[in-house]
Short mmCIF file of C-alpha atoms and ligand atoms in Angstrom, two decimals:
data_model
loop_
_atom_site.label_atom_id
_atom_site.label_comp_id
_atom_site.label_asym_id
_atom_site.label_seq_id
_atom_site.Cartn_x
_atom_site.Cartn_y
_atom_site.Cartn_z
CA UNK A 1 -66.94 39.11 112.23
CA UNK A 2 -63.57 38.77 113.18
CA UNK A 3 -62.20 41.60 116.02
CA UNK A 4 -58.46 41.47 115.12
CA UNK A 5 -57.17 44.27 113.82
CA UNK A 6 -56.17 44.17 110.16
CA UNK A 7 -52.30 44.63 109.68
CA UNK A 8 -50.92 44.33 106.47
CA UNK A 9 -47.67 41.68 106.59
CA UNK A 10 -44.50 43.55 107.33
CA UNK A 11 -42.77 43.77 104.27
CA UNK A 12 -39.36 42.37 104.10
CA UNK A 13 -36.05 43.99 104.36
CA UNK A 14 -33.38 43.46 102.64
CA UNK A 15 -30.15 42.43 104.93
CA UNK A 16 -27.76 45.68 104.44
CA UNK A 17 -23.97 45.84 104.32
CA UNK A 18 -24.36 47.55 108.05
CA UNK A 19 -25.85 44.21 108.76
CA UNK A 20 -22.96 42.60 107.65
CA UNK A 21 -20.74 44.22 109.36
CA UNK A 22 -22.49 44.14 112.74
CA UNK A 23 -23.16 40.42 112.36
CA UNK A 24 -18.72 40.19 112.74
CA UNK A 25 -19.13 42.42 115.60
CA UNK A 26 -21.52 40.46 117.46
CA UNK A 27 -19.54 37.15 116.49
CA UNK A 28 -22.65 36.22 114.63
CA UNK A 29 -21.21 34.08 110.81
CA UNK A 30 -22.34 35.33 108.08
CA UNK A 31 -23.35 32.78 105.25
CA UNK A 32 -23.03 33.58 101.30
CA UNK A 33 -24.12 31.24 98.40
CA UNK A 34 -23.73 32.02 94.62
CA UNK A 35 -27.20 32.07 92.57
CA UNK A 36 -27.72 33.18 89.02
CA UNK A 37 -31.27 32.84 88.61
CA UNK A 38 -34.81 33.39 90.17
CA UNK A 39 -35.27 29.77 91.47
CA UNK A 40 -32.01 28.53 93.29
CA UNK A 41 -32.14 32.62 94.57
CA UNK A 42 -35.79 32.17 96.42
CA UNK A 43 -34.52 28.45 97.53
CA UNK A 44 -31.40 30.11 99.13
CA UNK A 45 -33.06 33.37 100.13
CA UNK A 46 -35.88 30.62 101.61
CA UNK A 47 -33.07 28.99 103.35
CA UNK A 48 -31.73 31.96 105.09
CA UNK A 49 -28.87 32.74 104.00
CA UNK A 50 -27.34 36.56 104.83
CA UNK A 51 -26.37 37.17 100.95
CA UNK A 52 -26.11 36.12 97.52
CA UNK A 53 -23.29 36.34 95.15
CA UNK A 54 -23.98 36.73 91.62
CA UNK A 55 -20.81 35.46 90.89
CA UNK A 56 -19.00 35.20 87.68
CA UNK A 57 -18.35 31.87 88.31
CA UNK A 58 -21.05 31.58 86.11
CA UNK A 59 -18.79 31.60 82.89
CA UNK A 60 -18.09 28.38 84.35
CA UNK A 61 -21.45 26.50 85.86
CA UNK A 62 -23.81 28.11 83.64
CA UNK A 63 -21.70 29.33 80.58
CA UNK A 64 -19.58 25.91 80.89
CA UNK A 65 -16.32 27.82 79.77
CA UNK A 66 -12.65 26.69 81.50
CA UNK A 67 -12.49 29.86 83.12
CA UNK A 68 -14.58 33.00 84.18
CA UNK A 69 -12.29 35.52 81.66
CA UNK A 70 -15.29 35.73 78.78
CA UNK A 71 -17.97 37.24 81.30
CA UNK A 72 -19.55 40.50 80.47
CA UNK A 73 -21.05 43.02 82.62
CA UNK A 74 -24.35 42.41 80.43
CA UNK A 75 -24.06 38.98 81.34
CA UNK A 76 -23.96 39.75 85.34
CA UNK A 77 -26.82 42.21 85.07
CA UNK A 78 -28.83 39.24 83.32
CA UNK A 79 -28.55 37.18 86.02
CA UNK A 80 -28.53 39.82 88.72
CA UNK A 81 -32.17 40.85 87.65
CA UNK A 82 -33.64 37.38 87.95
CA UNK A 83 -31.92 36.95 91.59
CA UNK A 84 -33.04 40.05 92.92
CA UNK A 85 -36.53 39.01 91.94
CA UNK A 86 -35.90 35.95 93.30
CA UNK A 87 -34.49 36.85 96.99
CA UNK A 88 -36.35 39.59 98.83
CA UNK A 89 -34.09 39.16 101.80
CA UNK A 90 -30.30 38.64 100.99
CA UNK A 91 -28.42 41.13 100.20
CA UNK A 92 -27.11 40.72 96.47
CA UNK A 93 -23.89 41.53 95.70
CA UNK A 94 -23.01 41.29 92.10
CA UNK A 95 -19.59 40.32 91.06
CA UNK A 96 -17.67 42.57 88.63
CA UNK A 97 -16.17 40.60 85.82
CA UNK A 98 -12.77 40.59 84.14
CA UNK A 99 -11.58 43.99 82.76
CA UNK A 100 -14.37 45.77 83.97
CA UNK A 101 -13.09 48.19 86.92
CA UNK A 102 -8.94 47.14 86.36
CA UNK A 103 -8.14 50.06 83.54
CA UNK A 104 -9.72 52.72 85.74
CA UNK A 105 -11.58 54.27 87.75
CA UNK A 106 -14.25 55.84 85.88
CA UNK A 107 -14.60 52.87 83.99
CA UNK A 108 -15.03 51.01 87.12
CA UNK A 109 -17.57 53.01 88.71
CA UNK A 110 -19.79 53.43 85.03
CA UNK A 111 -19.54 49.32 85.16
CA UNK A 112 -20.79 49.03 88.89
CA UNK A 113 -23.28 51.68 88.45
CA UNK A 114 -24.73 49.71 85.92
CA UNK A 115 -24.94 46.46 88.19
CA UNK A 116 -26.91 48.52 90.87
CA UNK A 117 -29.22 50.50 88.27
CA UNK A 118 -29.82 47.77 85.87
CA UNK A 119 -29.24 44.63 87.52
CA UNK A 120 -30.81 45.58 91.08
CA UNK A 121 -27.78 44.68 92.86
CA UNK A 122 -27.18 46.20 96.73
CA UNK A 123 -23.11 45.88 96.33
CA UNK A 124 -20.36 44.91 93.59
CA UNK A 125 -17.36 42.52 94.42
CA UNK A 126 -14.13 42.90 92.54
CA UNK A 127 -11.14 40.86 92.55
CA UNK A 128 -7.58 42.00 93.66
CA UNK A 129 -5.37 44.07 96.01
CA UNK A 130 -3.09 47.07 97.05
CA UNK A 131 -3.47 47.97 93.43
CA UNK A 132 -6.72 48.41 93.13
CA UNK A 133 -6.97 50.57 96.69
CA UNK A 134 -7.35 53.99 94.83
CA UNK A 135 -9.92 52.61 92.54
CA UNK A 136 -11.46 51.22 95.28
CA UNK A 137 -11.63 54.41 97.33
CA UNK A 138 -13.49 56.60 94.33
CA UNK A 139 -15.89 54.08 93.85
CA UNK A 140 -16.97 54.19 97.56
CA UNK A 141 -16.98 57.97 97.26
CA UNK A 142 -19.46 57.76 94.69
CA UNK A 143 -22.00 55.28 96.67
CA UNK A 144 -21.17 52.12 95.55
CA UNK A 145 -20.75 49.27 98.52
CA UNK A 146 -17.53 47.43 97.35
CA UNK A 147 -16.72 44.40 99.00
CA UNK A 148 -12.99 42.95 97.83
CA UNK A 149 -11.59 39.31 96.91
CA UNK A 150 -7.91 38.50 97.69
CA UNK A 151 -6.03 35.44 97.91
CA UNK A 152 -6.98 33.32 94.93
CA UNK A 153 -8.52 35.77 92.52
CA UNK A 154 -9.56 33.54 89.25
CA UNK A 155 -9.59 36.21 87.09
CA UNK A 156 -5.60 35.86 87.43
CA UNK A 157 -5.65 32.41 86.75
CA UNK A 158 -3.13 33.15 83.75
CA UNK A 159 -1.10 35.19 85.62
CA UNK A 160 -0.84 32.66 89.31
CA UNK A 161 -0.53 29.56 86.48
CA UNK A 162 -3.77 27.77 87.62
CA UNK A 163 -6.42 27.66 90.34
CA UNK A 164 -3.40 27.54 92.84
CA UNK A 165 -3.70 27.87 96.71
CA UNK A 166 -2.32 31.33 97.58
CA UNK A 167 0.16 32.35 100.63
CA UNK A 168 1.47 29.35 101.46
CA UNK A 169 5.00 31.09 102.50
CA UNK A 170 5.65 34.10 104.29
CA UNK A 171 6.28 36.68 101.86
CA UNK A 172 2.89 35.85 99.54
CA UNK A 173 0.77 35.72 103.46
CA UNK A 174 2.28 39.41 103.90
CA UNK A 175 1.30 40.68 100.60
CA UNK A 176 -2.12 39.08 100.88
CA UNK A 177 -2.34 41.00 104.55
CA UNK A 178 -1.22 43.89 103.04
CA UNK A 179 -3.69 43.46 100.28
CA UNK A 180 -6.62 43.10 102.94
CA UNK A 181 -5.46 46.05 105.36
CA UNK A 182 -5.08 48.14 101.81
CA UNK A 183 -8.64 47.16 100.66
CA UNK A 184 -10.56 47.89 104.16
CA UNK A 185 -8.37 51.45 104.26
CA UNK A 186 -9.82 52.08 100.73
CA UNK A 187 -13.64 51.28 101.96
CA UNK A 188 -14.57 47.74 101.14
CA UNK A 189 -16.94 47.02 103.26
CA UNK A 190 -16.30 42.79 103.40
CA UNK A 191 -13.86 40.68 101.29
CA UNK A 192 -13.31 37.76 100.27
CA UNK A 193 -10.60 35.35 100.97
CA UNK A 194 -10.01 32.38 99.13
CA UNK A 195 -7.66 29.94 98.27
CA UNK A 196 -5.37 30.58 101.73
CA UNK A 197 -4.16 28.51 104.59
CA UNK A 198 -6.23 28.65 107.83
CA UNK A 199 -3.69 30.36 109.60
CA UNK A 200 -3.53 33.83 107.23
CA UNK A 201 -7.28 33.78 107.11
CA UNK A 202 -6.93 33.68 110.77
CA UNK A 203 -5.00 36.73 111.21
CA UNK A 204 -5.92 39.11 108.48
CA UNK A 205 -9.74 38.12 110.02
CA UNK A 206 -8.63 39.63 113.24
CA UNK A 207 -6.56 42.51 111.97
CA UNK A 208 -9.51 43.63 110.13
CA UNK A 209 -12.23 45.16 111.44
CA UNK A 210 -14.83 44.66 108.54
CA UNK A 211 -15.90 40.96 107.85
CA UNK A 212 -13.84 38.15 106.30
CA UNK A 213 -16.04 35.42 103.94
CA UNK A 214 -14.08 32.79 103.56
CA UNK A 215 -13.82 29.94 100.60
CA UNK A 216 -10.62 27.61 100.60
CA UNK A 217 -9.86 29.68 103.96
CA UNK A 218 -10.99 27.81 106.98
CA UNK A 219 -13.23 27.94 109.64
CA UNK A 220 -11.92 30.97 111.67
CA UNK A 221 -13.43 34.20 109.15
CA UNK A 222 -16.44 35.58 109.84
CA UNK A 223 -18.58 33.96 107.13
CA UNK A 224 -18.17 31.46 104.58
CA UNK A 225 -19.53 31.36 100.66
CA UNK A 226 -19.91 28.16 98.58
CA UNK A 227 -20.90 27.83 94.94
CA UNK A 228 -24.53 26.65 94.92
CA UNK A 229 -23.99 23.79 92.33
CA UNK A 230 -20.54 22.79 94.21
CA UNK A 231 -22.70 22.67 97.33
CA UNK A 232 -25.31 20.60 95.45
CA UNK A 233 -22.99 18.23 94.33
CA UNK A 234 -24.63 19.43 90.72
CA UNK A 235 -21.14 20.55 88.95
CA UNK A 236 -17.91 17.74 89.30
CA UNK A 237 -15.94 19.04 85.96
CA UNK A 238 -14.17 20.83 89.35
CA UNK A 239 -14.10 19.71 93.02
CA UNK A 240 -11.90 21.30 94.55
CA UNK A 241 -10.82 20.48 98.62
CA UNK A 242 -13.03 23.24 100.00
CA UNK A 243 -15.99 21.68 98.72
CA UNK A 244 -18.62 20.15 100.58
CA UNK A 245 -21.56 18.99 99.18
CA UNK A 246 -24.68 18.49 101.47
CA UNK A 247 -26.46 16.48 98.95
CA UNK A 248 -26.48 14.89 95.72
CA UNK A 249 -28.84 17.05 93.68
CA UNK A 250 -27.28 16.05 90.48
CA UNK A 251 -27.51 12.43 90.81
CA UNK A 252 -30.95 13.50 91.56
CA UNK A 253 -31.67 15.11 88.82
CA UNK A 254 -30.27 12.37 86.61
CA UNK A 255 -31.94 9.67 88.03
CA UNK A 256 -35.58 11.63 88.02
CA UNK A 257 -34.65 12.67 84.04
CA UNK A 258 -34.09 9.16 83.15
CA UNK A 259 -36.94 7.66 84.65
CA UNK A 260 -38.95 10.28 82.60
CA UNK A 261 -37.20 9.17 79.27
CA UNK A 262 -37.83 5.46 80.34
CA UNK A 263 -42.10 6.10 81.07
CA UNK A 264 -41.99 7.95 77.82
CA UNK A 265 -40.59 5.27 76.25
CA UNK A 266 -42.73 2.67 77.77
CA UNK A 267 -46.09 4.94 77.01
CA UNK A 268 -46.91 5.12 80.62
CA UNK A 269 -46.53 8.97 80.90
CA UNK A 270 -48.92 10.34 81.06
CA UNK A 271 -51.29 8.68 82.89
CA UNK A 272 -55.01 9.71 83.37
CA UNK A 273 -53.64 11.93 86.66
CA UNK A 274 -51.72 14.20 84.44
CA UNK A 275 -54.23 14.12 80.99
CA UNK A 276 -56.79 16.34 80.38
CA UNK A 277 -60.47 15.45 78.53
CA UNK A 278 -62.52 17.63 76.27
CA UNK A 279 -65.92 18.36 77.88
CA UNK A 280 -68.02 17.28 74.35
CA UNK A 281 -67.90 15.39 71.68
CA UNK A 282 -64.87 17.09 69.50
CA UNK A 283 -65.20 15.64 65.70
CA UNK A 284 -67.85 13.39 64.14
CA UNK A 285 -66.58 9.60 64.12
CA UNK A 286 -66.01 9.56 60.13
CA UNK A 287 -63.29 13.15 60.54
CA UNK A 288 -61.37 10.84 62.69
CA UNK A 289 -58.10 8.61 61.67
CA UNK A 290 -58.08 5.58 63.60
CA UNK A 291 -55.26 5.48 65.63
CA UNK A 292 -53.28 1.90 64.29
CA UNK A 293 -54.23 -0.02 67.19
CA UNK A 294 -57.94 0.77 66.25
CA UNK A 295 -57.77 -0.03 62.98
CA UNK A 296 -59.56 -3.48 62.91
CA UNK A 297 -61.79 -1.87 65.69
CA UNK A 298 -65.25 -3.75 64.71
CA UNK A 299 -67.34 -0.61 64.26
CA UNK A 300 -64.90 1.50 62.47
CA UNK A 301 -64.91 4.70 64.44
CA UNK A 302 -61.77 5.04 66.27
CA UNK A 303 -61.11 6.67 69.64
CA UNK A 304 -62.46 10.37 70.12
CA UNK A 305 -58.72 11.67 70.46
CA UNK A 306 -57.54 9.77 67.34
CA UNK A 307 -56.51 12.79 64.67
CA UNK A 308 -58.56 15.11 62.80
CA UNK A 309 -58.50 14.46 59.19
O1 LIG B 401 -17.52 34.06 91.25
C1 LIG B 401 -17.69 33.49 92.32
O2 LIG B 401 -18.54 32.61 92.48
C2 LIG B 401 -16.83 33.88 93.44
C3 LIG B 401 -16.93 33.09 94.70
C4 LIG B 401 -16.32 31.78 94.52
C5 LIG B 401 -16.36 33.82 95.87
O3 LIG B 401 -16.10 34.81 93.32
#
Protein backbone atom coordinates (compact mmCIF):
# COMPACT_ATOMS: atom_id res chain seq x y z
CA UNK A 1 0.00 0.00 0.00
CA UNK A 2 1.02 3.21 -1.00
CA UNK A 3 2.45 5.70 2.12
CA UNK A 4 1.70 9.09 0.46
CA UNK A 5 -0.63 10.96 1.97
CA UNK A 6 -3.93 11.42 0.15
CA UNK A 7 -4.54 15.16 -0.87
CA UNK A 8 -7.34 15.97 -2.81
CA UNK A 9 -6.14 18.30 -6.09
CA UNK A 10 -6.23 21.93 -5.20
CA UNK A 11 -9.11 23.26 -6.75
CA UNK A 12 -8.68 26.05 -9.10
CA UNK A 13 -9.09 29.70 -8.66
CA UNK A 14 -10.44 31.86 -10.63
CA UNK A 15 -7.92 34.91 -11.66
CA UNK A 16 -9.69 38.06 -9.80
CA UNK A 17 -9.85 41.68 -10.91
CA UNK A 18 -7.15 42.29 -7.86
CA UNK A 19 -5.14 39.99 -10.01
CA UNK A 20 -5.49 42.12 -12.74
CA UNK A 21 -4.58 44.92 -11.39
CA UNK A 22 -1.47 43.67 -9.59
CA UNK A 23 -0.30 41.90 -12.74
CA UNK A 24 0.15 46.09 -14.21
CA UNK A 25 1.85 46.72 -11.04
CA UNK A 26 4.34 44.12 -11.24
CA UNK A 27 4.81 44.91 -15.12
CA UNK A 28 3.49 41.45 -15.65
CA UNK A 29 0.88 41.71 -19.45
CA UNK A 30 -2.12 40.65 -19.06
CA UNK A 31 -3.67 38.59 -22.05
CA UNK A 32 -7.60 38.62 -22.99
CA UNK A 33 -9.29 36.53 -25.80
CA UNK A 34 -13.06 36.65 -26.71
CA UNK A 35 -14.96 33.11 -26.36
CA UNK A 36 -18.65 32.49 -26.61
CA UNK A 37 -18.90 28.98 -25.93
CA UNK A 38 -17.71 25.97 -23.73
CA UNK A 39 -15.05 24.66 -26.21
CA UNK A 40 -12.87 27.61 -27.61
CA UNK A 41 -13.37 28.84 -23.53
CA UNK A 42 -11.51 25.49 -22.04
CA UNK A 43 -8.98 25.75 -25.24
CA UNK A 44 -8.18 29.40 -24.17
CA UNK A 45 -8.60 28.90 -20.44
CA UNK A 46 -6.14 25.61 -21.34
CA UNK A 47 -3.88 28.03 -22.97
CA UNK A 48 -3.50 30.38 -20.15
CA UNK A 49 -4.81 33.19 -20.81
CA UNK A 50 -5.60 35.86 -17.67
CA UNK A 51 -9.40 36.46 -18.96
CA UNK A 52 -12.09 35.95 -21.28
CA UNK A 53 -14.34 38.39 -22.91
CA UNK A 54 -17.73 37.40 -23.72
CA UNK A 55 -17.87 39.94 -26.11
CA UNK A 56 -20.69 41.17 -28.15
CA UNK A 57 -18.74 40.90 -31.00
CA UNK A 58 -20.64 37.97 -31.25
CA UNK A 59 -23.58 39.71 -33.19
CA UNK A 60 -20.94 39.63 -35.64
CA UNK A 61 -18.80 36.08 -35.61
CA UNK A 62 -21.49 34.03 -34.33
CA UNK A 63 -24.77 36.00 -35.14
CA UNK A 64 -23.09 37.05 -38.64
CA UNK A 65 -24.88 40.55 -38.46
CA UNK A 66 -22.83 43.92 -39.94
CA UNK A 67 -22.65 45.20 -36.61
CA UNK A 68 -22.97 44.28 -32.82
CA UNK A 69 -26.29 46.86 -32.35
CA UNK A 70 -29.01 43.71 -32.33
CA UNK A 71 -27.33 41.93 -29.19
CA UNK A 72 -29.43 41.27 -26.20
CA UNK A 73 -28.50 40.86 -22.71
CA UNK A 74 -30.26 37.27 -23.03
CA UNK A 75 -28.03 36.67 -25.74
CA UNK A 76 -24.69 37.50 -23.55
CA UNK A 77 -25.94 35.47 -20.62
CA UNK A 78 -26.34 32.47 -23.23
CA UNK A 79 -23.03 32.48 -24.05
CA UNK A 80 -21.65 33.61 -20.72
CA UNK A 81 -23.05 30.33 -19.09
CA UNK A 82 -21.36 27.96 -21.51
CA UNK A 83 -17.86 29.93 -21.02
CA UNK A 84 -17.92 29.94 -17.46
CA UNK A 85 -18.40 26.21 -17.63
CA UNK A 86 -15.90 26.09 -19.96
CA UNK A 87 -12.90 28.15 -18.19
CA UNK A 88 -12.35 27.43 -14.51
CA UNK A 89 -9.45 29.83 -14.45
CA UNK A 90 -9.97 33.16 -16.42
CA UNK A 91 -11.70 35.57 -15.17
CA UNK A 92 -14.93 36.21 -17.39
CA UNK A 93 -15.96 39.40 -18.01
CA UNK A 94 -19.15 39.71 -19.90
CA UNK A 95 -19.69 42.54 -22.23
CA UNK A 96 -22.83 44.71 -21.84
CA UNK A 97 -24.58 45.19 -25.11
CA UNK A 98 -26.10 48.19 -26.85
CA UNK A 99 -28.74 50.14 -24.82
CA UNK A 100 -28.37 48.17 -21.93
CA UNK A 101 -26.67 50.46 -19.10
CA UNK A 102 -26.74 54.03 -21.54
CA UNK A 103 -30.51 55.27 -20.37
CA UNK A 104 -29.58 54.82 -16.71
CA UNK A 105 -28.39 53.78 -13.99
CA UNK A 106 -30.75 51.46 -12.51
CA UNK A 107 -31.26 50.02 -15.70
CA UNK A 108 -27.64 49.47 -15.96
CA UNK A 109 -27.01 47.85 -12.81
CA UNK A 110 -30.55 45.40 -13.17
CA UNK A 111 -28.75 44.45 -16.76
CA UNK A 112 -25.23 43.66 -15.15
CA UNK A 113 -26.72 42.01 -12.24
CA UNK A 114 -28.23 39.75 -14.47
CA UNK A 115 -24.83 38.89 -16.33
CA UNK A 116 -23.23 37.96 -12.88
CA UNK A 117 -26.42 36.02 -11.44
CA UNK A 118 -27.50 34.35 -14.55
CA UNK A 119 -24.71 34.19 -16.81
CA UNK A 120 -21.85 33.44 -14.10
CA UNK A 121 -19.85 36.27 -15.15
CA UNK A 122 -16.94 37.78 -12.53
CA UNK A 123 -17.17 41.49 -14.25
CA UNK A 124 -19.26 43.47 -17.03
CA UNK A 125 -17.52 45.71 -19.74
CA UNK A 126 -19.38 48.65 -21.16
CA UNK A 127 -18.53 50.89 -23.87
CA UNK A 128 -17.97 54.75 -23.59
CA UNK A 129 -16.66 57.74 -21.59
CA UNK A 130 -16.93 60.92 -19.31
CA UNK A 131 -20.61 60.35 -19.82
CA UNK A 132 -21.07 57.36 -18.52
CA UNK A 133 -18.70 58.21 -15.19
CA UNK A 134 -21.81 58.61 -12.83
CA UNK A 135 -23.33 55.48 -14.10
CA UNK A 136 -20.27 53.96 -13.75
CA UNK A 137 -19.70 54.99 -10.14
CA UNK A 138 -23.34 53.48 -8.82
CA UNK A 139 -22.75 50.41 -10.42
CA UNK A 140 -19.42 49.90 -8.54
CA UNK A 141 -21.23 50.94 -5.38
CA UNK A 142 -23.50 48.21 -5.77
CA UNK A 143 -20.69 45.33 -6.34
CA UNK A 144 -20.41 45.05 -9.78
CA UNK A 145 -16.54 45.00 -11.22
CA UNK A 146 -16.84 47.37 -14.29
CA UNK A 147 -14.10 47.46 -16.53
CA UNK A 148 -14.57 50.42 -19.43
CA UNK A 149 -13.92 50.57 -23.37
CA UNK A 150 -12.87 53.93 -24.95
CA UNK A 151 -11.41 54.84 -28.11
CA UNK A 152 -13.27 52.95 -30.79
CA UNK A 153 -16.47 51.89 -29.12
CA UNK A 154 -18.54 49.84 -31.98
CA UNK A 155 -21.61 50.31 -30.50
CA UNK A 156 -21.14 54.04 -31.95
CA UNK A 157 -20.36 52.90 -35.18
CA UNK A 158 -23.39 55.12 -36.50
CA UNK A 159 -22.51 57.88 -34.66
CA UNK A 160 -18.11 57.86 -35.50
CA UNK A 161 -19.42 56.89 -39.38
CA UNK A 162 -17.66 53.44 -39.45
CA UNK A 163 -15.15 51.24 -37.64
CA UNK A 164 -12.81 54.39 -37.74
CA UNK A 165 -9.41 54.70 -35.86
CA UNK A 166 -10.02 57.12 -32.97
CA UNK A 167 -7.65 60.16 -31.69
CA UNK A 168 -5.66 60.64 -34.38
CA UNK A 169 -5.41 64.63 -33.59
CA UNK A 170 -5.00 66.35 -30.50
CA UNK A 171 -8.28 67.38 -29.42
CA UNK A 172 -10.07 63.63 -29.95
CA UNK A 173 -6.44 62.08 -27.87
CA UNK A 174 -7.54 64.64 -24.99
CA UNK A 175 -11.07 63.67 -24.86
CA UNK A 176 -10.18 59.99 -25.05
CA UNK A 177 -7.61 60.81 -21.89
CA UNK A 178 -10.17 62.52 -20.33
CA UNK A 179 -12.51 59.71 -20.99
CA UNK A 180 -9.94 57.16 -19.34
CA UNK A 181 -8.94 59.43 -16.21
CA UNK A 182 -13.03 59.95 -15.91
CA UNK A 183 -13.70 56.14 -16.07
CA UNK A 184 -10.80 54.98 -13.47
CA UNK A 185 -12.16 58.10 -11.05
CA UNK A 186 -15.65 56.46 -11.41
CA UNK A 187 -14.20 52.76 -10.41
CA UNK A 188 -13.51 50.74 -13.50
CA UNK A 189 -11.28 48.56 -12.54
CA UNK A 190 -9.42 47.95 -16.35
CA UNK A 191 -10.49 49.38 -19.77
CA UNK A 192 -10.23 48.92 -22.86
CA UNK A 193 -8.59 50.88 -25.54
CA UNK A 194 -9.06 50.34 -29.01
CA UNK A 195 -8.84 51.75 -32.20
CA UNK A 196 -5.94 54.55 -31.03
CA UNK A 197 -2.47 55.45 -32.10
CA UNK A 198 0.42 53.94 -30.06
CA UNK A 199 1.35 57.08 -28.71
CA UNK A 200 -2.23 57.94 -26.68
CA UNK A 201 -2.34 54.35 -25.57
CA UNK A 202 1.05 55.13 -24.35
CA UNK A 203 0.21 57.89 -22.15
CA UNK A 204 -3.26 57.37 -20.86
CA UNK A 205 -1.46 53.65 -19.91
CA UNK A 206 0.86 55.56 -17.70
CA UNK A 207 -1.46 58.20 -16.37
CA UNK A 208 -3.61 55.49 -15.17
CA UNK A 209 -3.05 53.53 -12.48
CA UNK A 210 -5.50 50.55 -13.21
CA UNK A 211 -4.62 48.37 -16.33
CA UNK A 212 -4.88 49.31 -20.02
CA UNK A 213 -5.92 46.12 -22.60
CA UNK A 214 -5.19 47.17 -25.64
CA UNK A 215 -6.73 46.20 -29.34
CA UNK A 216 -5.77 48.56 -32.38
CA UNK A 217 -3.54 50.31 -29.52
CA UNK A 218 -0.02 49.07 -29.61
CA UNK A 219 2.34 47.34 -27.75
CA UNK A 220 2.96 49.72 -24.76
CA UNK A 221 -0.67 48.90 -22.46
CA UNK A 222 -0.60 46.54 -20.04
CA UNK A 223 -2.42 43.69 -21.81
CA UNK A 224 -3.73 43.03 -25.10
CA UNK A 225 -7.27 41.21 -26.28
CA UNK A 226 -7.85 39.65 -29.73
CA UNK A 227 -11.05 38.15 -31.11
CA UNK A 228 -10.59 34.36 -30.98
CA UNK A 229 -11.79 33.72 -34.64
CA UNK A 230 -9.65 36.94 -35.87
CA UNK A 231 -6.76 35.25 -34.07
CA UNK A 232 -7.65 31.93 -35.76
CA UNK A 233 -7.69 33.29 -38.98
CA UNK A 234 -11.48 31.63 -38.83
CA UNK A 235 -13.54 35.03 -39.66
CA UNK A 236 -12.07 37.33 -42.97
CA UNK A 237 -15.64 39.14 -43.77
CA UNK A 238 -13.27 41.78 -41.47
CA UNK A 239 -9.47 41.99 -41.04
CA UNK A 240 -8.72 44.74 -39.77
CA UNK A 241 -4.66 46.03 -39.25
CA UNK A 242 -4.53 44.92 -35.62
CA UNK A 243 -5.08 41.50 -36.52
CA UNK A 244 -2.76 38.79 -36.29
CA UNK A 245 -3.57 35.50 -36.90
CA UNK A 246 -1.28 32.68 -35.45
CA UNK A 247 -2.77 30.09 -37.61
CA UNK A 248 -5.06 29.19 -40.23
CA UNK A 249 -7.82 27.33 -38.40
CA UNK A 250 -10.32 28.10 -41.01
CA UNK A 251 -8.55 26.87 -43.93
CA UNK A 252 -8.30 24.02 -41.62
CA UNK A 253 -11.47 23.45 -41.06
CA UNK A 254 -12.36 23.70 -44.73
CA UNK A 255 -9.97 21.52 -45.99
CA UNK A 256 -10.78 18.63 -43.14
CA UNK A 257 -14.85 19.30 -44.08
CA UNK A 258 -14.22 18.70 -47.64
CA UNK A 259 -12.25 15.75 -47.45
CA UNK A 260 -15.19 14.35 -45.34
CA UNK A 261 -17.77 15.26 -48.15
CA UNK A 262 -15.28 13.72 -50.74
CA UNK A 263 -14.89 9.95 -48.54
CA UNK A 264 -18.61 10.18 -48.25
CA UNK A 265 -18.95 10.52 -51.61
CA UNK A 266 -16.50 7.93 -52.59
CA UNK A 267 -18.13 5.31 -49.86
CA UNK A 268 -14.91 5.05 -48.04
CA UNK A 269 -16.22 6.56 -44.72
CA UNK A 270 -16.65 4.72 -42.72
CA UNK A 271 -14.30 2.22 -42.69
CA UNK A 272 -14.30 -0.95 -40.43
CA UNK A 273 -12.20 1.42 -37.66
CA UNK A 274 -15.15 3.62 -37.17
CA UNK A 275 -18.27 0.78 -37.78
CA UNK A 276 -19.74 -1.08 -35.29
CA UNK A 277 -21.08 -5.07 -35.60
CA UNK A 278 -24.04 -6.66 -33.94
CA UNK A 279 -22.87 -9.47 -31.60
CA UNK A 280 -25.65 -12.22 -33.24
CA UNK A 281 -27.33 -13.00 -35.95
CA UNK A 282 -30.00 -9.91 -36.28
CA UNK A 283 -32.87 -11.13 -38.91
CA UNK A 284 -33.39 -14.50 -40.62
CA UNK A 285 -31.86 -14.41 -44.31
CA UNK A 286 -35.48 -14.38 -46.07
CA UNK A 287 -36.56 -10.71 -43.68
CA UNK A 288 -33.65 -9.28 -45.45
CA UNK A 289 -33.66 -6.96 -48.81
CA UNK A 290 -30.66 -7.58 -50.69
CA UNK A 291 -28.76 -4.68 -50.89
CA UNK A 292 -28.51 -4.01 -55.14
CA UNK A 293 -25.09 -5.10 -55.37
CA UNK A 294 -26.28 -8.51 -53.87
CA UNK A 295 -28.93 -9.00 -55.89
CA UNK A 296 -27.60 -11.71 -58.33
CA UNK A 297 -25.72 -13.00 -55.15
CA UNK A 298 -25.86 -16.96 -56.05
CA UNK A 299 -27.55 -18.08 -52.84
CA UNK A 300 -30.04 -15.38 -52.50
CA UNK A 301 -29.55 -14.20 -48.96
CA UNK A 302 -28.01 -10.90 -48.95
CA UNK A 303 -25.60 -9.36 -46.45
CA UNK A 304 -26.68 -9.50 -42.62
CA UNK A 305 -26.89 -5.54 -42.56
CA UNK A 306 -28.96 -5.37 -45.78
CA UNK A 307 -32.62 -3.85 -44.54
CA UNK A 308 -35.29 -5.36 -42.61
CA UNK A 309 -38.32 -5.95 -44.59
O1 LIG B 1 -16.95 42.70 -28.23
C1 LIG B 1 -15.74 42.51 -28.25
O2 LIG B 1 -15.24 41.47 -28.68
C2 LIG B 1 -14.88 43.58 -27.75
C3 LIG B 1 -13.41 43.42 -27.92
C4 LIG B 1 -13.04 43.59 -29.32
C5 LIG B 1 -12.64 44.32 -27.01
O3 LIG B 1 -15.37 44.53 -27.23
Amino acid sequence: MSTEPKTAPKPQRRITTTQLAAMKTAGERITMVTAYDVLFARLADRAGVDAILVGDSLGMVVQGDENTLGVTVDDIIYHTRAVVRGAPRAHVVADMPFMSYQADAIEAIKNAGRLLKEGGAQSVKLEGGEELAPIVEKMVRAGIPVMGHVGLTPQSVHALGGFKVQGQDATNATRILRDAKALEAAGCFSIVLEGIPVELARVITRALTIPTIGIGAGVDCDGQVLVIYDLLGMYDERVPKFVKQYAQVGEAITTAVADFKQEVQAGTFPTEAHSYHAKEQLFRPREIVPAPQEIDDEDGIGGLYGVPV
